CSV table of C-alpha atoms and ligand atoms in Angstrom, one decimal:
chain,number,residue,atom,x,y,z
A,1162,UNK,CA,5.4,18.6,-18.3
A,1163,UNK,CA,4.8,16.0,-15.7
A,1164,UNK,CA,1.3,14.5,-15.6
A,1165,UNK,CA,1.9,11.5,-13.3
A,1166,UNK,CA,0.8,11.8,-9.7
A,1167,UNK,CA,1.3,8.9,-7.4
A,1168,UNK,CA,-1.8,9.6,-5.4
A,1169,UNK,CA,-3.8,7.7,-8.1
A,1170,UNK,CA,-1.7,4.6,-7.5
A,1171,UNK,CA,-0.7,4.8,-3.8
A,1172,UNK,CA,-0.8,1.5,-1.9
A,1173,UNK,CA,-1.2,-0.6,-5.0
A,1174,UNK,CA,0.4,-4.0,-5.5
A,1175,UNK,CA,3.6,-2.4,-7.0
A,1176,UNK,CA,3.9,-0.2,-3.9
A,1177,UNK,CA,3.7,-3.1,-1.6
A,1178,UNK,CA,6.3,-5.1,-3.5
A,1179,UNK,CA,8.6,-2.0,-3.8
A,1180,UNK,CA,8.2,-0.9,-0.2
A,1181,UNK,CA,8.7,-4.4,1.4
A,1182,UNK,CA,11.8,-4.8,-0.7
A,1183,UNK,CA,13.0,-1.3,0.4
A,1184,UNK,CA,12.3,-2.0,4.1
A,1185,UNK,CA,14.1,-5.4,3.9
A,1186,UNK,CA,17.2,-4.0,2.2
A,1187,UNK,CA,17.3,-1.0,4.6
A,1188,UNK,CA,16.9,-3.2,7.6
A,1189,UNK,CA,19.8,-5.4,6.5
A,1190,UNK,CA,22.1,-2.5,5.7
A,1191,UNK,CA,21.4,-1.0,9.1
A,1192,UNK,CA,22.8,-4.0,10.8
A,1193,UNK,CA,26.3,-2.5,10.3
A,1194,UNK,CA,27.1,0.7,12.1
A,1195,UNK,CA,28.8,2.6,9.3
A,1196,UNK,CA,26.6,5.6,8.2
A,1197,UNK,CA,24.6,5.4,5.0
A,1198,UNK,CA,23.5,8.1,2.6
A,1199,UNK,CA,20.0,7.3,1.3
A,1200,UNK,CA,19.0,8.8,-2.0
A,1201,UNK,CA,15.5,8.7,-3.4
A,1202,UNK,CA,15.6,10.0,-7.0
A,1203,UNK,CA,11.8,10.0,-7.6
A,1204,UNK,CA,10.3,10.6,-4.1
A,1205,UNK,CA,6.6,11.4,-4.8
A,1206,UNK,CA,4.8,13.6,-2.2
A,1207,UNK,CA,5.4,11.5,0.9
A,1208,UNK,CA,2.0,10.6,2.5
A,1209,UNK,CA,-1.1,9.5,0.5
A,1210,UNK,CA,-4.7,9.9,1.7
A,1211,UNK,CA,-6.5,6.8,0.5
A,1212,UNK,CA,-9.9,8.5,0.9
A,1213,UNK,CA,-8.9,11.2,-1.5
A,1214,UNK,CA,-10.6,11.3,-4.9
A,1215,UNK,CA,-7.3,10.4,-6.6
A,1216,UNK,CA,-6.9,7.1,-4.7
A,1217,UNK,CA,-10.7,6.4,-5.0
A,1218,UNK,CA,-10.7,6.8,-8.8
A,1219,UNK,CA,-9.3,3.4,-9.6
A,1220,UNK,CA,-8.9,2.0,-6.0
A,1221,UNK,CA,-5.7,0.3,-6.9
A,1222,UNK,CA,-5.0,-0.1,-3.2
A,1223,UNK,CA,-7.5,-3.0,-3.2
A,1224,UNK,CA,-5.0,-5.1,-5.1
A,1225,UNK,CA,-2.1,-4.1,-2.8
A,1226,UNK,CA,-2.5,-2.7,0.7
A,1227,UNK,CA,-6.0,-4.1,1.3
A,1228,UNK,CA,-4.7,-7.6,0.4
A,1229,UNK,CA,-1.7,-7.3,2.8
A,1230,UNK,CA,-4.0,-6.1,5.6
A,1231,UNK,CA,-6.4,-9.0,5.0
A,1232,UNK,CA,-3.6,-11.6,5.2
A,1233,UNK,CA,-1.7,-9.8,7.9
A,1234,UNK,CA,-1.7,-12.9,10.3
A,1235,UNK,CA,0.5,-14.8,7.8
A,1236,UNK,CA,2.9,-12.0,7.1
A,1237,UNK,CA,5.3,-12.2,10.0
A,1238,UNK,CA,8.8,-11.4,8.7
A,1239,UNK,CA,10.7,-8.4,10.2
A,1240,UNK,CA,9.9,-6.3,7.1
A,1241,UNK,CA,6.1,-7.0,7.3
A,1242,UNK,CA,6.2,-6.3,11.1
A,1243,UNK,CA,7.8,-2.9,10.5
A,1244,UNK,CA,5.3,-2.3,7.6
A,1245,UNK,CA,2.3,-2.9,9.8
A,1246,UNK,CA,3.7,-1.0,12.7
A,1247,UNK,CA,4.3,2.1,10.6
A,1248,UNK,CA,0.8,2.0,9.1
A,1249,UNK,CA,-0.6,2.0,12.7
A,1250,UNK,CA,1.2,5.2,13.6
A,1251,UNK,CA,0.1,7.0,10.3
A,1252,UNK,CA,-3.1,8.9,10.3
A,1253,UNK,CA,-6.0,6.5,9.5
A,1254,UNK,CA,-6.5,5.5,5.9
A,1255,UNK,CA,-3.2,7.0,4.8
A,1256,UNK,CA,-0.3,5.2,3.1
A,1257,UNK,CA,3.4,6.3,3.3
A,1258,UNK,CA,5.6,6.7,0.3
A,1259,UNK,CA,9.3,5.7,-0.1
A,1260,UNK,CA,10.7,8.8,1.7
A,1261,UNK,CA,8.7,8.1,4.8
A,1262,UNK,CA,9.5,4.4,4.8
A,1263,UNK,CA,13.2,5.3,4.8
A,1264,UNK,CA,12.8,8.0,7.4
A,1265,UNK,CA,11.0,5.4,9.7
A,1266,UNK,CA,14.2,3.3,9.7
A,1267,UNK,CA,17.2,5.5,9.3
A,1268,UNK,CA,19.5,6.5,12.2
A,1269,UNK,CA,20.8,10.0,13.3
A,1270,UNK,CA,24.1,9.2,11.7
A,1271,UNK,CA,22.6,8.5,8.3
A,1272,UNK,CA,22.0,11.1,5.6
A,1273,UNK,CA,18.9,11.3,3.3
A,1274,UNK,CA,18.4,13.2,0.1
A,1275,UNK,CA,15.1,13.0,-1.8
A,1276,UNK,CA,14.3,14.5,-5.3
A,1277,UNK,CA,11.0,15.5,-6.8
A,1278,UNK,CA,10.4,17.3,-10.1
A,1279,UNK,CA,6.6,17.9,-9.9
A,1280,UNK,CA,6.1,21.3,-8.3
A,1281,UNK,CA,2.9,20.4,-6.5
A,1282,UNK,CA,4.2,17.1,-5.2
A,1283,UNK,CA,7.5,18.7,-4.2
A,1284,UNK,CA,5.8,21.4,-2.1
A,1285,UNK,CA,3.9,18.7,-0.1
A,1286,UNK,CA,7.1,16.7,0.3
A,1287,UNK,CA,9.0,19.7,1.4
A,1288,UNK,CA,6.5,20.1,4.3
A,1289,UNK,CA,7.6,16.7,5.6
A,1290,UNK,CA,5.5,14.7,3.2
A,1291,UNK,CA,2.3,15.9,4.9
A,1292,UNK,CA,3.4,14.3,8.2
A,1293,UNK,CA,4.9,16.2,11.1
A,1294,UNK,CA,8.2,14.7,12.3
A,1295,UNK,CA,7.1,12.2,14.9
A,1296,UNK,CA,8.2,8.8,15.9
A,1297,UNK,CA,9.1,6.6,14.1
A,1298,UNK,CA,9.6,9.2,11.3
A,1299,UNK,CA,12.8,11.2,11.3
A,1300,UNK,CA,12.8,14.4,9.2
A,1301,UNK,CA,13.2,13.8,5.5
A,1302,UNK,CA,16.7,15.3,5.2
A,1303,UNK,CA,17.4,17.3,2.1
A,1304,UNK,CA,14.3,17.7,-0.1
A,1305,UNK,CA,15.4,18.8,-3.6
A,1306,UNK,CA,13.2,20.2,-6.3
A,1307,UNK,CA,14.9,18.9,-9.4
A,1308,UNK,CA,15.8,15.9,-11.6
A,1309,UNK,CA,16.7,13.0,-9.4
A,1310,UNK,CA,18.8,11.1,-11.9
A,1311,UNK,CA,21.1,14.0,-12.7
A,1312,UNK,CA,21.1,15.2,-9.1
A,1313,UNK,CA,22.2,11.8,-7.9
A,1314,UNK,CA,25.2,11.5,-10.1
A,1315,UNK,CA,26.2,15.1,-9.3
A,1316,UNK,CA,26.1,14.3,-5.5
A,1317,UNK,CA,28.3,11.3,-5.7
A,1318,UNK,CA,30.5,10.0,-4.1
A,1319,UNK,CA,28.8,10.6,-0.8
A,1320,UNK,CA,30.8,11.6,2.4
A,1321,UNK,CA,29.3,8.6,4.2
A,1322,UNK,CA,31.1,5.2,3.8
A,1323,UNK,CA,27.9,3.6,2.4
A,1324,UNK,CA,25.4,4.5,-0.2
A,1325,UNK,CA,21.8,3.4,-0.9
A,1326,UNK,CA,19.8,4.6,-3.9
A,1327,UNK,CA,16.1,4.0,-4.8
A,1328,UNK,CA,15.2,4.8,-8.4
A,1329,UNK,CA,11.5,4.7,-8.9
A,1330,UNK,CA,10.4,6.6,-12.0
A,1331,UNK,CA,6.9,6.7,-13.5
A,1332,UNK,CA,8.3,5.7,-16.9
A,1333,UNK,CA,6.0,8.2,-18.7
A,1334,UNK,CA,8.6,8.4,-21.5
A,1335,UNK,CA,10.2,5.4,-23.2
A,1336,UNK,CA,13.6,7.0,-22.9
A,1337,UNK,CA,13.4,6.8,-19.1
A,1338,UNK,CA,14.4,3.2,-19.2
A,1339,UNK,CA,17.7,4.2,-20.9
A,1340,UNK,CA,18.1,7.2,-18.6
A,1341,UNK,CA,17.9,4.9,-15.6
A,1342,UNK,CA,20.5,2.5,-17.0
A,1343,UNK,CA,22.8,5.4,-17.9
A,1344,UNK,CA,22.4,6.8,-14.4
A,1345,UNK,CA,23.2,3.5,-12.7
A,1346,UNK,CA,26.3,3.1,-14.8
A,1347,UNK,CA,27.5,6.6,-14.0
A,1348,UNK,CA,26.7,6.1,-10.3
A,1349,UNK,CA,28.6,2.8,-10.1
A,1350,UNK,CA,31.6,4.4,-11.8
A,1351,UNK,CA,31.7,6.9,-8.9
A,1352,UNK,CA,30.7,4.5,-6.2
A,1353,UNK,CA,31.2,0.8,-7.0
A,1354,UNK,CA,29.7,-0.5,-3.7
A,1355,UNK,CA,26.4,1.4,-4.0
A,1356,UNK,CA,23.3,-0.6,-3.2
A,1357,UNK,CA,20.8,0.5,-5.8
A,1358,UNK,CA,17.1,-0.5,-6.0
A,1359,UNK,CA,15.4,0.1,-9.4
A,1360,UNK,CA,11.6,-0.3,-9.8
A,1361,UNK,CA,10.1,-1.1,-13.2
A,1362,UNK,CA,6.6,-2.1,-14.4
A,1363,UNK,CA,5.7,-5.5,-15.9
A,1364,UNK,CA,3.8,-4.4,-19.0
A,1365,UNK,CA,2.4,-6.5,-21.8
A,1366,UNK,CA,4.6,-4.4,-24.0
A,1367,UNK,CA,7.6,-5.6,-22.0
A,1368,UNK,CA,9.3,-2.1,-22.2
A,1369,UNK,CA,11.8,-3.0,-19.5
A,1370,UNK,CA,13.6,-5.7,-21.6
A,1371,UNK,CA,16.5,-3.4,-22.7
A,1372,UNK,CA,17.0,-2.1,-19.1
A,1373,UNK,CA,17.4,-5.7,-17.9
A,1374,UNK,CA,19.9,-6.5,-20.6
A,1375,UNK,CA,22.0,-3.5,-19.7
A,1376,UNK,CA,21.9,-4.2,-16.0
A,1377,UNK,CA,22.9,-7.8,-16.6
A,1378,UNK,CA,26.2,-6.5,-18.1
A,1379,UNK,CA,27.2,-4.8,-14.9
A,1380,UNK,CA,30.2,-6.2,-12.9
A,1381,UNK,CA,28.1,-5.9,-9.7
A,1382,UNK,CA,25.7,-8.7,-8.7
A,1383,UNK,CA,22.1,-7.9,-9.6
A,1384,UNK,CA,19.1,-9.6,-8.0
A,1385,UNK,CA,15.7,-9.5,-9.7
A,1386,UNK,CA,12.4,-9.8,-7.9
A,1387,UNK,CA,9.2,-9.9,-9.8
A,1388,UNK,CA,5.7,-9.8,-8.3
A,1389,UNK,CA,2.9,-10.7,-10.8
A,1390,UNK,CA,-0.3,-9.7,-9.1
A,1391,UNK,CA,-2.8,-10.5,-11.8
A,1392,UNK,CA,-3.3,-12.5,-15.0
A,1393,UNK,CA,-1.4,-11.1,-18.0
A,1394,UNK,CA,-4.1,-9.2,-19.9
A,1395,UNK,CA,-4.8,-10.0,-23.6
A,1396,UNK,CA,-4.3,-6.4,-24.8
A,1397,UNK,CA,-2.3,-3.6,-23.2
A,1398,UNK,CA,-1.7,-3.2,-19.6
A,1399,UNK,CA,0.4,-3.6,-16.4
A,1400,UNK,CA,0.2,-6.9,-14.6
A,1401,UNK,CA,3.2,-6.9,-12.3
A,1402,UNK,CA,6.0,-5.1,-10.6
A,1403,UNK,CA,9.8,-5.6,-10.9
A,1404,UNK,CA,12.7,-4.7,-8.7
A,1405,UNK,CA,16.4,-4.9,-9.4
A,1406,UNK,CA,18.7,-4.9,-6.5
A,1407,UNK,CA,22.3,-4.1,-7.4
A,1408,UNK,CA,24.9,-5.2,-4.8
A,1409,UNK,CA,22.2,-6.9,-2.7
A,1410,UNK,CA,23.0,-7.7,0.9
A,1411,UNK,CA,23.9,-11.4,1.0
A,1412,UNK,CA,20.8,-12.5,3.0
A,1413,UNK,CA,18.4,-10.5,0.8
A,1414,UNK,CA,17.5,-13.3,-1.6
A,1415,UNK,CA,16.4,-15.6,1.3
A,1416,UNK,CA,14.6,-12.8,3.1
A,1417,UNK,CA,12.6,-11.7,0.0
A,1418,UNK,CA,11.6,-15.3,-0.5
A,1419,UNK,CA,10.5,-15.5,3.2
A,1420,UNK,CA,8.5,-12.3,2.9
A,1421,UNK,CA,6.7,-12.8,-0.4
A,1422,UNK,CA,6.2,-16.6,-0.7
A,1423,UNK,CA,3.6,-16.8,2.2
A,1424,UNK,CA,1.8,-13.7,0.7
A,1425,UNK,CA,1.7,-15.3,-2.7
A,1426,UNK,CA,0.5,-18.6,-1.4
A,1427,UNK,CA,-2.3,-16.9,0.7
A,1428,UNK,CA,-3.5,-14.9,-2.3
A,1429,UNK,CA,-3.5,-17.9,-4.6
A,1430,UNK,CA,-5.2,-20.3,-2.1
A,1431,UNK,CA,-7.6,-18.0,-0.3
A,1432,UNK,CA,-8.4,-15.3,-2.8
A,1433,UNK,CA,-7.9,-17.5,-5.9
A,1434,UNK,CA,-5.8,-14.7,-7.4
A,1435,UNK,CA,-3.2,-15.2,-10.2
A,1436,UNK,CA,-0.1,-14.4,-8.2
A,1437,UNK,CA,3.5,-15.3,-8.7
A,1438,UNK,CA,6.8,-14.2,-7.2
A,1439,UNK,CA,10.0,-15.0,-8.9
A,1440,UNK,CA,13.6,-14.3,-7.8
A,1441,UNK,CA,16.8,-14.7,-9.9
A,1442,UNK,CA,20.3,-13.4,-10.4
A,1443,UNK,CA,20.7,-11.5,-13.7
B,1365,SAM,N1,9.0,6.6,-4.9
B,1365,SAM,C1,7.6,7.0,-4.5
B,1365,SAM,C2,7.1,6.0,-3.6
B,1365,SAM,O1,7.5,4.9,-3.6
B,1365,SAM,O2,6.3,6.4,-2.7
B,1365,SAM,C3,6.8,7.1,-5.8
B,1365,SAM,C4,7.3,7.9,-6.9
B,1365,SAM,S1,6.3,8.0,-8.3
B,1365,SAM,C5,6.3,6.4,-9.0
B,1365,SAM,C6,7.4,8.9,-9.4
B,1365,SAM,C7,7.6,10.4,-9.0
B,1365,SAM,O3,8.7,10.9,-9.7
B,1365,SAM,C8,6.5,11.3,-9.3
B,1365,SAM,O4,6.1,12.0,-8.1
B,1365,SAM,C9,7.0,12.3,-10.4
B,1365,SAM,O5,6.5,13.6,-10.2
B,1365,SAM,C10,8.5,12.2,-10.0
B,1365,SAM,N2,9.4,12.5,-11.2
B,1365,SAM,C11,9.3,12.3,-12.5
B,1365,SAM,N3,10.4,12.6,-13.1
B,1365,SAM,C12,11.3,12.9,-12.2
B,1365,SAM,C13,12.7,13.3,-12.3
B,1365,SAM,N4,13.3,13.3,-13.4
B,1365,SAM,N5,13.3,13.6,-11.1
B,1365,SAM,C14,12.6,13.6,-9.9
B,1365,SAM,N6,11.3,13.3,-9.8
B,1365,SAM,C15,10.7,12.9,-10.9
């Protein structure tokens, strides 16, 4: 039984970290003409209304999207430019999820498969994520109701020469960290060159430690980007967002730095917020 619904968290600091990393990686992969198959194992419902009661309950977008908009003048990398452009063409006060960010960039020759296991979220996603196909959004491709981890491994290898995967679970169950690691190992066994993005939360309980250890054992290069968006709490809680990029495009490290360093600096200096961005190779 799935209880998580991303509408409660849409546009939060983790979404901004994840989606800028997603846009950057996609932009760099698209510089080569060979077609890509994009897989999104945990797609969510597509488009989120930030005036809906779910989003208003905890107003997490204040630590994410609202901060990016407030510091927009300093956020000038290609990824940020695309980010703000897409927000402008969305309905007012709405925030796009990962399937829409990919659909705003992909080409006609690319393929796209998105999985969602929550029946309600899936039915919204299946109707184009709540957004009619319009520029710059292409249609979402294949929208599958089912388990994205098993579905991904079954679908590999793709027919396209290149493969891109986003794995973005809610980690409602502790075993999900292991399930993600098992899936990555199985996917790479079928497709060694896959570019895989994994999101994980930075929790005081540090539940992601084992996942990092397993990913550090891969033959493939792994880049880690962590965005700490508030002081680590004394008790229980989430204080940051982590991304692992397996087989990262070679410019990505520099580009992530260029995209996040000015944002972190602004937030520290102007908002006096406890912000840190760290990058390293596992
Ligand atoms: N990737 C989305 C984005 O960036 O906009 C957010 C995804 S949200 C963190 C996680 C989603 O995964 C939820 O909508 C949840 O219903 C769905 N989910 C949970 N377990 C799943 C599974 N095994 N396969 C596919 N979807 C799953």
